[in-house]
mmCIF file of C-alpha atoms in Angstrom:
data_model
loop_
_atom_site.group_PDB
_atom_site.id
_atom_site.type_symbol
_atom_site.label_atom_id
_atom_site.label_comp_id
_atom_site.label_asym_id
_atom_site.label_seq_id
_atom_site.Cartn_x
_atom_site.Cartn_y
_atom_site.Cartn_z
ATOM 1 C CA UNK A 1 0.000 0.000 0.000
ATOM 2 C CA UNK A 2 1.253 3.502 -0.855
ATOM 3 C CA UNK A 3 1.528 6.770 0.895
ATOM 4 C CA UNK A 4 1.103 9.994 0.341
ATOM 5 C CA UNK A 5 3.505 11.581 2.254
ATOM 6 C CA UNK A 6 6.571 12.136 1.932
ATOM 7 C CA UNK A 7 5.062 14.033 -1.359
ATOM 8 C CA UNK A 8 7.050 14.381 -4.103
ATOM 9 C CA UNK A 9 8.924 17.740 -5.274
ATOM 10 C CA UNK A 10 6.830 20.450 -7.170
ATOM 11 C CA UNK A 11 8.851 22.563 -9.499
ATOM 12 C CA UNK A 12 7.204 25.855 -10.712
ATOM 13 C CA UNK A 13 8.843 26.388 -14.019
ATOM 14 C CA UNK A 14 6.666 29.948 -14.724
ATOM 15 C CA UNK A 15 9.733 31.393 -12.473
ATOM 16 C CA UNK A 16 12.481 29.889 -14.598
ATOM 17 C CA UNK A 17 14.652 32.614 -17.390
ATOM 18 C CA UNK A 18 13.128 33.080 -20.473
ATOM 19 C CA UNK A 19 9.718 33.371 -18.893
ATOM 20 C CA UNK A 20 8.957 35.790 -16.314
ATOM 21 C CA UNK A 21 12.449 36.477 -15.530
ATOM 22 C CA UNK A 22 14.293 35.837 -11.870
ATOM 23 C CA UNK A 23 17.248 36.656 -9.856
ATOM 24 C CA UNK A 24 20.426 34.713 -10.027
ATOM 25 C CA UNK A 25 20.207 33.437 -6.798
ATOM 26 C CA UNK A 26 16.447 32.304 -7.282
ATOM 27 C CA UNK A 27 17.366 30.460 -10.496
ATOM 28 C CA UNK A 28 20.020 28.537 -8.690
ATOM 29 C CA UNK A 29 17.409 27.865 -6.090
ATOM 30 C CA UNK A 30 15.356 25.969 -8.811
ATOM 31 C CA UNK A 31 17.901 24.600 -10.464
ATOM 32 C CA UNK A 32 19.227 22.964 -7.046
ATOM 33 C CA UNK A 33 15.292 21.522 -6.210
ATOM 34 C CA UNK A 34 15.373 19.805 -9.833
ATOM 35 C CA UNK A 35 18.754 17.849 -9.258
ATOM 36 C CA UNK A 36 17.485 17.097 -5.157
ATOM 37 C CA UNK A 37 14.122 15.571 -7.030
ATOM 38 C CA UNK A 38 16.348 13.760 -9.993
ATOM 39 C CA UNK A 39 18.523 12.266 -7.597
ATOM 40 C CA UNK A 40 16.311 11.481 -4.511
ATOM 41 C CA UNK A 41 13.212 10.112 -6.341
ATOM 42 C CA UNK A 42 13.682 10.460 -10.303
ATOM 43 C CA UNK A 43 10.267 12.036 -10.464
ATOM 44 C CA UNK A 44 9.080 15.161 -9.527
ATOM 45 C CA UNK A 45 5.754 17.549 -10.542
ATOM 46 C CA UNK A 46 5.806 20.669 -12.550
ATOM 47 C CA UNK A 47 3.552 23.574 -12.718
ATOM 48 C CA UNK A 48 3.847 26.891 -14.543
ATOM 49 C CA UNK A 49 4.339 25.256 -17.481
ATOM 50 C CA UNK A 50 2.355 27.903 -19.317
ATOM 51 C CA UNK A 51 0.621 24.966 -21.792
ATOM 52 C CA UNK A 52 -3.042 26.129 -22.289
ATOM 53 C CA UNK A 53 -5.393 24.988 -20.121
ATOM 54 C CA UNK A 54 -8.003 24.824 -23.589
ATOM 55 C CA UNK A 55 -5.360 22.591 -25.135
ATOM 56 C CA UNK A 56 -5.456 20.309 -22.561
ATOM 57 C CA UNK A 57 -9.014 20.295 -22.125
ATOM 58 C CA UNK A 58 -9.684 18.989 -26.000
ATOM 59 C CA UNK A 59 -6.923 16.746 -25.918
ATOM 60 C CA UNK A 60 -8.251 15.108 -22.690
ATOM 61 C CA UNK A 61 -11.902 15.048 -24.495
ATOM 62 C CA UNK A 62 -10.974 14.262 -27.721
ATOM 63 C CA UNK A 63 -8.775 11.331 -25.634
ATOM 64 C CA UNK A 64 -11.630 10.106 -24.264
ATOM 65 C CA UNK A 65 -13.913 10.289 -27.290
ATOM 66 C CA UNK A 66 -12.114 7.894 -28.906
ATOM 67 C CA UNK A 67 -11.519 5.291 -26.218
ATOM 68 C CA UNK A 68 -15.784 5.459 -25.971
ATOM 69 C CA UNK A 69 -15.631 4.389 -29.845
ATOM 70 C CA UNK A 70 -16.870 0.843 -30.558
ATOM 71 C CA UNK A 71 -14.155 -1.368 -30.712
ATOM 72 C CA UNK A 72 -14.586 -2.025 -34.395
ATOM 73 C CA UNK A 73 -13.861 1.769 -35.063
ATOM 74 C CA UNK A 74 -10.410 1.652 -32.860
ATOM 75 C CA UNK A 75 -9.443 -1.862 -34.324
ATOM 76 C CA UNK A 76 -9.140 0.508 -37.756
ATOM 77 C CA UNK A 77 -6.183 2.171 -36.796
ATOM 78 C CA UNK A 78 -4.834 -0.608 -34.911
ATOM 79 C CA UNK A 79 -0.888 -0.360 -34.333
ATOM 80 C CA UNK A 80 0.130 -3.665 -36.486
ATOM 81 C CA UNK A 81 -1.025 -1.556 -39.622
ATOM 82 C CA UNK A 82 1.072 1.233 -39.069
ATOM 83 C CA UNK A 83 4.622 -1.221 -39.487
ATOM 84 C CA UNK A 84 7.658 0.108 -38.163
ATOM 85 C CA UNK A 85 5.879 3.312 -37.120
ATOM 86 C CA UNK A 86 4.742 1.923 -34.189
ATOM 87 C CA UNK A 87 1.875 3.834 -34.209
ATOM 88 C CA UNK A 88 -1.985 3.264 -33.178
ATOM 89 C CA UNK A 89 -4.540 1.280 -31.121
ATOM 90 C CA UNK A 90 -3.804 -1.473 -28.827
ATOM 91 C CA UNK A 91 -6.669 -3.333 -27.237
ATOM 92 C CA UNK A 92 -7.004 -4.104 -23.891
ATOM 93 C CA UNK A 93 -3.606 -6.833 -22.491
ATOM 94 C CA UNK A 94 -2.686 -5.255 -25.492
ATOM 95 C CA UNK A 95 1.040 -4.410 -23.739
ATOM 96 C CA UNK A 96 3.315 -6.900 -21.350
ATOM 97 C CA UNK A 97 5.020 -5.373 -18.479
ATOM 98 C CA UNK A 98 7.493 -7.939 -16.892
ATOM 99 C CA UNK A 99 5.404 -10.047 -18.770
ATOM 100 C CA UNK A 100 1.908 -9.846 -18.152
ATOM 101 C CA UNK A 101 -0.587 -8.113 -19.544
ATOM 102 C CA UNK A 102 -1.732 -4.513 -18.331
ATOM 103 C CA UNK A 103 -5.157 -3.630 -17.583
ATOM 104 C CA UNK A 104 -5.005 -0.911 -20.209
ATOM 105 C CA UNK A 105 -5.831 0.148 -23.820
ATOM 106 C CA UNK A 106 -3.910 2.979 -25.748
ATOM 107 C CA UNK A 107 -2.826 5.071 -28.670
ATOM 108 C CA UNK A 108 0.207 6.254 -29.444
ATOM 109 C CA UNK A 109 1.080 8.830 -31.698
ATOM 110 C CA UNK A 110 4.026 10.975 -32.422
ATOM 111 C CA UNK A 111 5.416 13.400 -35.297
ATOM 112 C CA UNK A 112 3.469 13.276 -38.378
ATOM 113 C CA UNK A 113 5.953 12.367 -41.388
ATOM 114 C CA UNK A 114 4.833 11.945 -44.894
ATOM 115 C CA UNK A 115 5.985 8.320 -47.058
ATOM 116 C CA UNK A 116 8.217 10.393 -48.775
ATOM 117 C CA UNK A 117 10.733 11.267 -45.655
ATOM 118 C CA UNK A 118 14.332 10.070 -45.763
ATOM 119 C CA UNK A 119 13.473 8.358 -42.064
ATOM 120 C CA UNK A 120 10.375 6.779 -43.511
ATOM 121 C CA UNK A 121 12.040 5.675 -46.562
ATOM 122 C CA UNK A 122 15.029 4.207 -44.898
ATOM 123 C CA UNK A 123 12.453 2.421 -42.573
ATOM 124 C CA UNK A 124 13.404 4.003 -39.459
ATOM 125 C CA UNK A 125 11.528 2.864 -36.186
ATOM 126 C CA UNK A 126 8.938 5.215 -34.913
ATOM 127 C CA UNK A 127 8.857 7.569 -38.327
ATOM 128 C CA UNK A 128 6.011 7.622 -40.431
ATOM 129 C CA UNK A 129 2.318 8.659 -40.712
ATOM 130 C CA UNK A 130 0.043 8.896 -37.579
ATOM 131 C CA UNK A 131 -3.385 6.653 -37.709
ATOM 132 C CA UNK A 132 -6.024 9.016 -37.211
ATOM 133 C CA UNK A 133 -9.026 8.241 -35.550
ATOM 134 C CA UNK A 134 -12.382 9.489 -37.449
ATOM 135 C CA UNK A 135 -14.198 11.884 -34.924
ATOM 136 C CA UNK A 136 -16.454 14.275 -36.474
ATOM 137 C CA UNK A 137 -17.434 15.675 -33.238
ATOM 138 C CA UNK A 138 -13.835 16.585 -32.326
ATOM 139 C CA UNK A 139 -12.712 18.158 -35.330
ATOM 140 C CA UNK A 140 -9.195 19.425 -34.213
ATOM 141 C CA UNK A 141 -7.860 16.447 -32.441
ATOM 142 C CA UNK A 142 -5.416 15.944 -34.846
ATOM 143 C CA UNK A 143 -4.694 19.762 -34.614
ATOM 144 C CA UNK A 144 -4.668 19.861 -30.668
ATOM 145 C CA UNK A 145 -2.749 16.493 -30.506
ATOM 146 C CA UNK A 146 0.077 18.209 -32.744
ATOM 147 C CA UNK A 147 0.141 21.433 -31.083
ATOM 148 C CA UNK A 148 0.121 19.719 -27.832
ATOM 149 C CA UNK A 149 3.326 17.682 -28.599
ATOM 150 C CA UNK A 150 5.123 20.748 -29.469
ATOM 151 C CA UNK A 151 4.342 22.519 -26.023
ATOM 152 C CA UNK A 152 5.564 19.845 -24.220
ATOM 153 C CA UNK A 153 8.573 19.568 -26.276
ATOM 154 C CA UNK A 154 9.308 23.229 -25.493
ATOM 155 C CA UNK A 155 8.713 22.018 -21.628
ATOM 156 C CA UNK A 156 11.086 19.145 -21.962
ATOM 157 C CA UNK A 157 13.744 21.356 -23.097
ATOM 158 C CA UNK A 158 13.298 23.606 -20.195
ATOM 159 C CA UNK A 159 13.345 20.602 -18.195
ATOM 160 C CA UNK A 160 16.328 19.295 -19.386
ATOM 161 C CA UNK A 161 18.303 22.850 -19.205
ATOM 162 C CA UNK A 162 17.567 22.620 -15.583
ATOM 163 C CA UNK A 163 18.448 19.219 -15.239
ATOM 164 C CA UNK A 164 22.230 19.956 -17.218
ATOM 165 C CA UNK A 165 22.134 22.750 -14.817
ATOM 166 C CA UNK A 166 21.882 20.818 -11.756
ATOM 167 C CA UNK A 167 24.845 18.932 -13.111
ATOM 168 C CA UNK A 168 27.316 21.496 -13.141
ATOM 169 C CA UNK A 169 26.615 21.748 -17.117
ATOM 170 C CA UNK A 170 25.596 24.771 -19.348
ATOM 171 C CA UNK A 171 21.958 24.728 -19.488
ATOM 172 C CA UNK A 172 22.291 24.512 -23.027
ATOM 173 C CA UNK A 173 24.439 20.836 -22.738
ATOM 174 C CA UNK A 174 21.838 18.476 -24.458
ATOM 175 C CA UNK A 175 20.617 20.734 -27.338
ATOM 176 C CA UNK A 176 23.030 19.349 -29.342
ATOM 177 C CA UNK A 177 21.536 15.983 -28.905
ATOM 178 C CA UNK A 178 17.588 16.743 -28.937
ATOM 179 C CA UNK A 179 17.700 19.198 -31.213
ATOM 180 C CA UNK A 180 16.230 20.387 -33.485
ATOM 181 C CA UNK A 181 14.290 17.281 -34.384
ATOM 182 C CA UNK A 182 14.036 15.181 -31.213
ATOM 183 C CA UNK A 183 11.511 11.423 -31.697
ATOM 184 C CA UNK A 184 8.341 12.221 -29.621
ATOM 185 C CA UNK A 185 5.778 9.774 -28.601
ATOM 186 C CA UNK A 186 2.592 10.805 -27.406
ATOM 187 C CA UNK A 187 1.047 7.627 -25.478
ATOM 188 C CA UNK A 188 -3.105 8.076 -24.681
ATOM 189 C CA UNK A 189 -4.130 5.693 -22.348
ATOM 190 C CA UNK A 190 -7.218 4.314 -20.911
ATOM 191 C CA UNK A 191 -7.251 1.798 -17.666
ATOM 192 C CA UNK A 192 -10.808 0.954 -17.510
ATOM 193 C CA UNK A 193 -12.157 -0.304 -13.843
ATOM 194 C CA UNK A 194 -11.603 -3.585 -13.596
ATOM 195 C CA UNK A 195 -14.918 -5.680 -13.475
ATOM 196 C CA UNK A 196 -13.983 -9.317 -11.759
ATOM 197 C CA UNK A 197 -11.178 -10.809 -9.389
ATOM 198 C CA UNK A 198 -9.471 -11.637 -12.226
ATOM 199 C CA UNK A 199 -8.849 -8.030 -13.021
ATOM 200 C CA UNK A 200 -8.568 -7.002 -9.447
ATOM 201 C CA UNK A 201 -5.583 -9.131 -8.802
ATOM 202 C CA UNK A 202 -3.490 -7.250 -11.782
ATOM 203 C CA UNK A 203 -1.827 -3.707 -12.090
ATOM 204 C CA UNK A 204 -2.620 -1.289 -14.266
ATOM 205 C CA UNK A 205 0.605 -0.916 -15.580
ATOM 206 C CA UNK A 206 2.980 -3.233 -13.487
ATOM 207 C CA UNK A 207 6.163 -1.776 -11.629
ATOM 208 C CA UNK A 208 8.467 -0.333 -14.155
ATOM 209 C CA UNK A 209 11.141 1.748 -15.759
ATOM 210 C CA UNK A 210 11.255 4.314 -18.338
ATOM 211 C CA UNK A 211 13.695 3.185 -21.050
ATOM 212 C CA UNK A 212 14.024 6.197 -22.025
ATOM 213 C CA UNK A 213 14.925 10.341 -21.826
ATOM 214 C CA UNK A 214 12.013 12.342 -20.469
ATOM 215 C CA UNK A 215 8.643 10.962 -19.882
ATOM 216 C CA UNK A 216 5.741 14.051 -19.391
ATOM 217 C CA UNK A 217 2.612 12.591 -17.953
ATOM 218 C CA UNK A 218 -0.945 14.109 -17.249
ATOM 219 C CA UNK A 219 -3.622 12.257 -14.865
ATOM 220 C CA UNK A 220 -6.662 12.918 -14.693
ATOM 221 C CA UNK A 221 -8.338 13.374 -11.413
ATOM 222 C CA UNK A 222 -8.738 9.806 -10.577
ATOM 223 C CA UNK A 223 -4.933 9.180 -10.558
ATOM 224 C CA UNK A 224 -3.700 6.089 -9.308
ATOM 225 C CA UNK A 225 0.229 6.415 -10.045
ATOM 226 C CA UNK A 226 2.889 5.023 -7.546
ATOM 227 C CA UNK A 227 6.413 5.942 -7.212
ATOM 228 C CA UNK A 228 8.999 4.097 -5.322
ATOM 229 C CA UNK A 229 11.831 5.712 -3.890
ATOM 230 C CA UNK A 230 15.268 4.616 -2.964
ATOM 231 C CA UNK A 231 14.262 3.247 0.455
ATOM 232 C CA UNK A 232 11.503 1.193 -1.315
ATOM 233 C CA UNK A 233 8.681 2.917 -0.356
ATOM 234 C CA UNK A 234 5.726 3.012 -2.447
ATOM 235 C CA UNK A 235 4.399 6.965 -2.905
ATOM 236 C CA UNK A 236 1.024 7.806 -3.913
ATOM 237 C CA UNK A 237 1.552 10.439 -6.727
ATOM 238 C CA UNK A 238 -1.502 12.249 -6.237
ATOM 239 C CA UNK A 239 -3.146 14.178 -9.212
ATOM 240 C CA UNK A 240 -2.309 18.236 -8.445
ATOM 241 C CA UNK A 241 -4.934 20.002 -11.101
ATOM 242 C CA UNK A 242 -2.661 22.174 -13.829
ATOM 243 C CA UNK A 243 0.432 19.688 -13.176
ATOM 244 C CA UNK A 244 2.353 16.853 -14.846
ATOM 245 C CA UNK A 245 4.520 14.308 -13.006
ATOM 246 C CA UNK A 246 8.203 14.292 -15.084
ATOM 247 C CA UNK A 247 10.079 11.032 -14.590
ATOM 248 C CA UNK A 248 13.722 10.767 -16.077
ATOM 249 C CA UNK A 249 14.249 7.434 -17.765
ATOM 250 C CA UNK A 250 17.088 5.210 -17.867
ATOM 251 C CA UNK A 251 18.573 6.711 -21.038
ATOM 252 C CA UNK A 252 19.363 9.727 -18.824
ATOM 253 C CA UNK A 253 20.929 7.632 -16.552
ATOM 254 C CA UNK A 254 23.413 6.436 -19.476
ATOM 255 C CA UNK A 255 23.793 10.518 -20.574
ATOM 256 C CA UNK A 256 24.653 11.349 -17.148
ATOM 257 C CA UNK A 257 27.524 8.181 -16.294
ATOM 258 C CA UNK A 258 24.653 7.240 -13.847
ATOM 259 C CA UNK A 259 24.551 10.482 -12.123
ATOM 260 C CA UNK A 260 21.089 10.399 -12.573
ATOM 261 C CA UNK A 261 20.713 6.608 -11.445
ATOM 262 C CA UNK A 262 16.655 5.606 -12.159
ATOM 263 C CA UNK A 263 16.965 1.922 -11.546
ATOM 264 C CA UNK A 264 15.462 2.063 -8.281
ATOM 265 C CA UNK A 265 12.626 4.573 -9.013
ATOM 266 C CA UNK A 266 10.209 2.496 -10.533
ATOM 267 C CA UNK A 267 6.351 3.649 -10.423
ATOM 268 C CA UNK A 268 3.117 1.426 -11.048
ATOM 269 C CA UNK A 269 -0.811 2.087 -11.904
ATOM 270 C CA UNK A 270 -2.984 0.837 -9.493
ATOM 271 C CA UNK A 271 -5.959 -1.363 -10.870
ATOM 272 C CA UNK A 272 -7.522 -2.868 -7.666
ATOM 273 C CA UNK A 273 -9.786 -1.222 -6.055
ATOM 274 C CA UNK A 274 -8.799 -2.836 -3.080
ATOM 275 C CA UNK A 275 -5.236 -0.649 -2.927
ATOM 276 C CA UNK A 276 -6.831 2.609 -3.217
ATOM 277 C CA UNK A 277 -9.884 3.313 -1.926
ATOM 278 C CA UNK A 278 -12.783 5.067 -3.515
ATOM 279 C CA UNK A 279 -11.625 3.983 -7.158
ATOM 280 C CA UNK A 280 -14.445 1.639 -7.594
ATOM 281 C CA UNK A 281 -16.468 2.023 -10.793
ATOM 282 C CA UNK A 282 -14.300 4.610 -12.569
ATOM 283 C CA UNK A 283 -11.989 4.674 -15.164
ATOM 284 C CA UNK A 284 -8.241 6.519 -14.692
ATOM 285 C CA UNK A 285 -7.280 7.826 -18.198
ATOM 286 C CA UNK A 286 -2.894 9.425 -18.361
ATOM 287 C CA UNK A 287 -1.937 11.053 -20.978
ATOM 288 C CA UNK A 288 1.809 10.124 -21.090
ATOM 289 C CA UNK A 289 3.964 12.299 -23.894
ATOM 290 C CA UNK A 290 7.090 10.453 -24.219
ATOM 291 C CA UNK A 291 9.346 13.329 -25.480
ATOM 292 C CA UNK A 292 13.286 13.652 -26.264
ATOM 293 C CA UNK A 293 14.254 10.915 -27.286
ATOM 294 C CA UNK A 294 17.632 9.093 -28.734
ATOM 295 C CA UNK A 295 16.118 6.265 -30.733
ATOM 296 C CA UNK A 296 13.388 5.047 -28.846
ATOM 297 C CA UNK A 297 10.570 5.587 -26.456
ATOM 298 C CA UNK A 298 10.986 7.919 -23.470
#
């Protein structure tokens, strides 16, 4: 069973240089909180991020639109017709952590690159055309899904000049590897309540690691995420309304000679309802946008 407290860090990034401006000694006072929460849990919230709150709204709703489509209509744009894209629907088990299925369906999506792209023609994992889902009631997904993944790209820099910060770097270290044309995921996923013992009994998503740089994720307000830290205590990371929880992945761990060590903060998705209370009967939904990354999902 988790807990809720010790919490983990918030960072307010609305106070960070090239925003609203801030004292030396303030900026260092920031930068200092990041490396404490990368070292000490490998997660950490963030507020201030100055993404529209509109944005997220009809991303969230045009999120959950689709996962209320019959299954037919999702099976259309299932991920084993996009090829080495890797992009799509999965159905429910569709995805294995540490070998069993989670109690989960997604859709993952990412930069959207025409046939006739060097990457796509070379047959590049991860590059190549999105599967779009038809929703004529949610017009702009495709729009808001797009424009979404290039705020939070502009947040994982930020992110990541911090974090090179904290490091004794220039803020500017990793530009010259995630820029300008960094492999973004977007991940939209659904955990549906389970409905028998059978589904009781499993995770959500079981405990786990990030393979990758940055992962950027939005709950909604049912939550459900756990976070272990380095003593092996399970946190409850609690859904804070305008925030996303930032977890560093084990690629940063390689970038940093294990500065950054992540093996030991795993998290987890609860699906019983007997591990959180008050969960019975509805459905957590996280947006996790995998951004930054080297060659494959972050």
């Amino acid at each position: 069973m988790a807990t809720s407290e010790p919490s983990l860090p918030v960072i307010n990034l609305r106070s960070v240089p090239d925003q609203d401006g801030m004292s030396r000694d303030q900026y260092a006072a920031v930068v200092q909180a990041v490396g404490k929460a990368c070292t000490e849990f490998g997660f950490f919230y963030i507020v201030g991020h100055q993404i529209d709150p509109k944005l997220l709204a009809r991303v969230v709703a045009g999120a959950r639109a689709f996962f209320s489509l019959p299954k037919a209509e999702k099976a259309a744009i299932a991920m084993n017709k996009s090829g080495r894209a890797w992009k799509g629907w999965f159905g429910l088990g569709g995805e294995l952590t540490s070998g069993r299925p989670d109690h989960k369906e997604g859709l993952y999506l990412g930069d959207e690159l025409p046939p006739s792209h060097p990457e796509v023609l070379k047959g590049t994992l991860m590059h190549g055309p999105n599967l779009w889902p038809v929703m004529p009631e949610h017009p702009t997904f495709k729009q808001d899904v797009l424009l979404y993944m290039d705020e939070l790209e502009r947040v994982a820099h930020t992110v990541l000049s911090l974090i090179a910060s904290s490091l004794g770097l220039s803020k500017d270290h990793f530009d010259s590897t995630f820029r300008p044309a960094p492999t973004r995921l977007l991940r939209l996923f659904q955990y549906p309540s389970p409905v028998d013992d059978e589904a009781r009994a499993r995770w959500g998503v079981g405990e786990h690691c990030d393979y990758g740089v940055l992962t950027i994720l939005l709950q909604d307000e049912v939550g459900g995420l756990e976070v272990r830290s380095r003593n092996g205590e399970w946190l409850s990371a609690k859904p804070i309304p305008g925030s996303f929880v930032v977890n560093i992945g084990d690629m940063l761990e390689r970038l940093t000679w294990g500065r950054l060590a992540v093996c030991a903060e795993c998290d987890r998705l609860v699906a019983s309802v007997t591990c959180i209370s008050g969960f019975a009967g509805i459905e957590r939904r996280l947006i996790a946008s995998a951004i930054l990354q080297v060659s494959t999902i972050v």
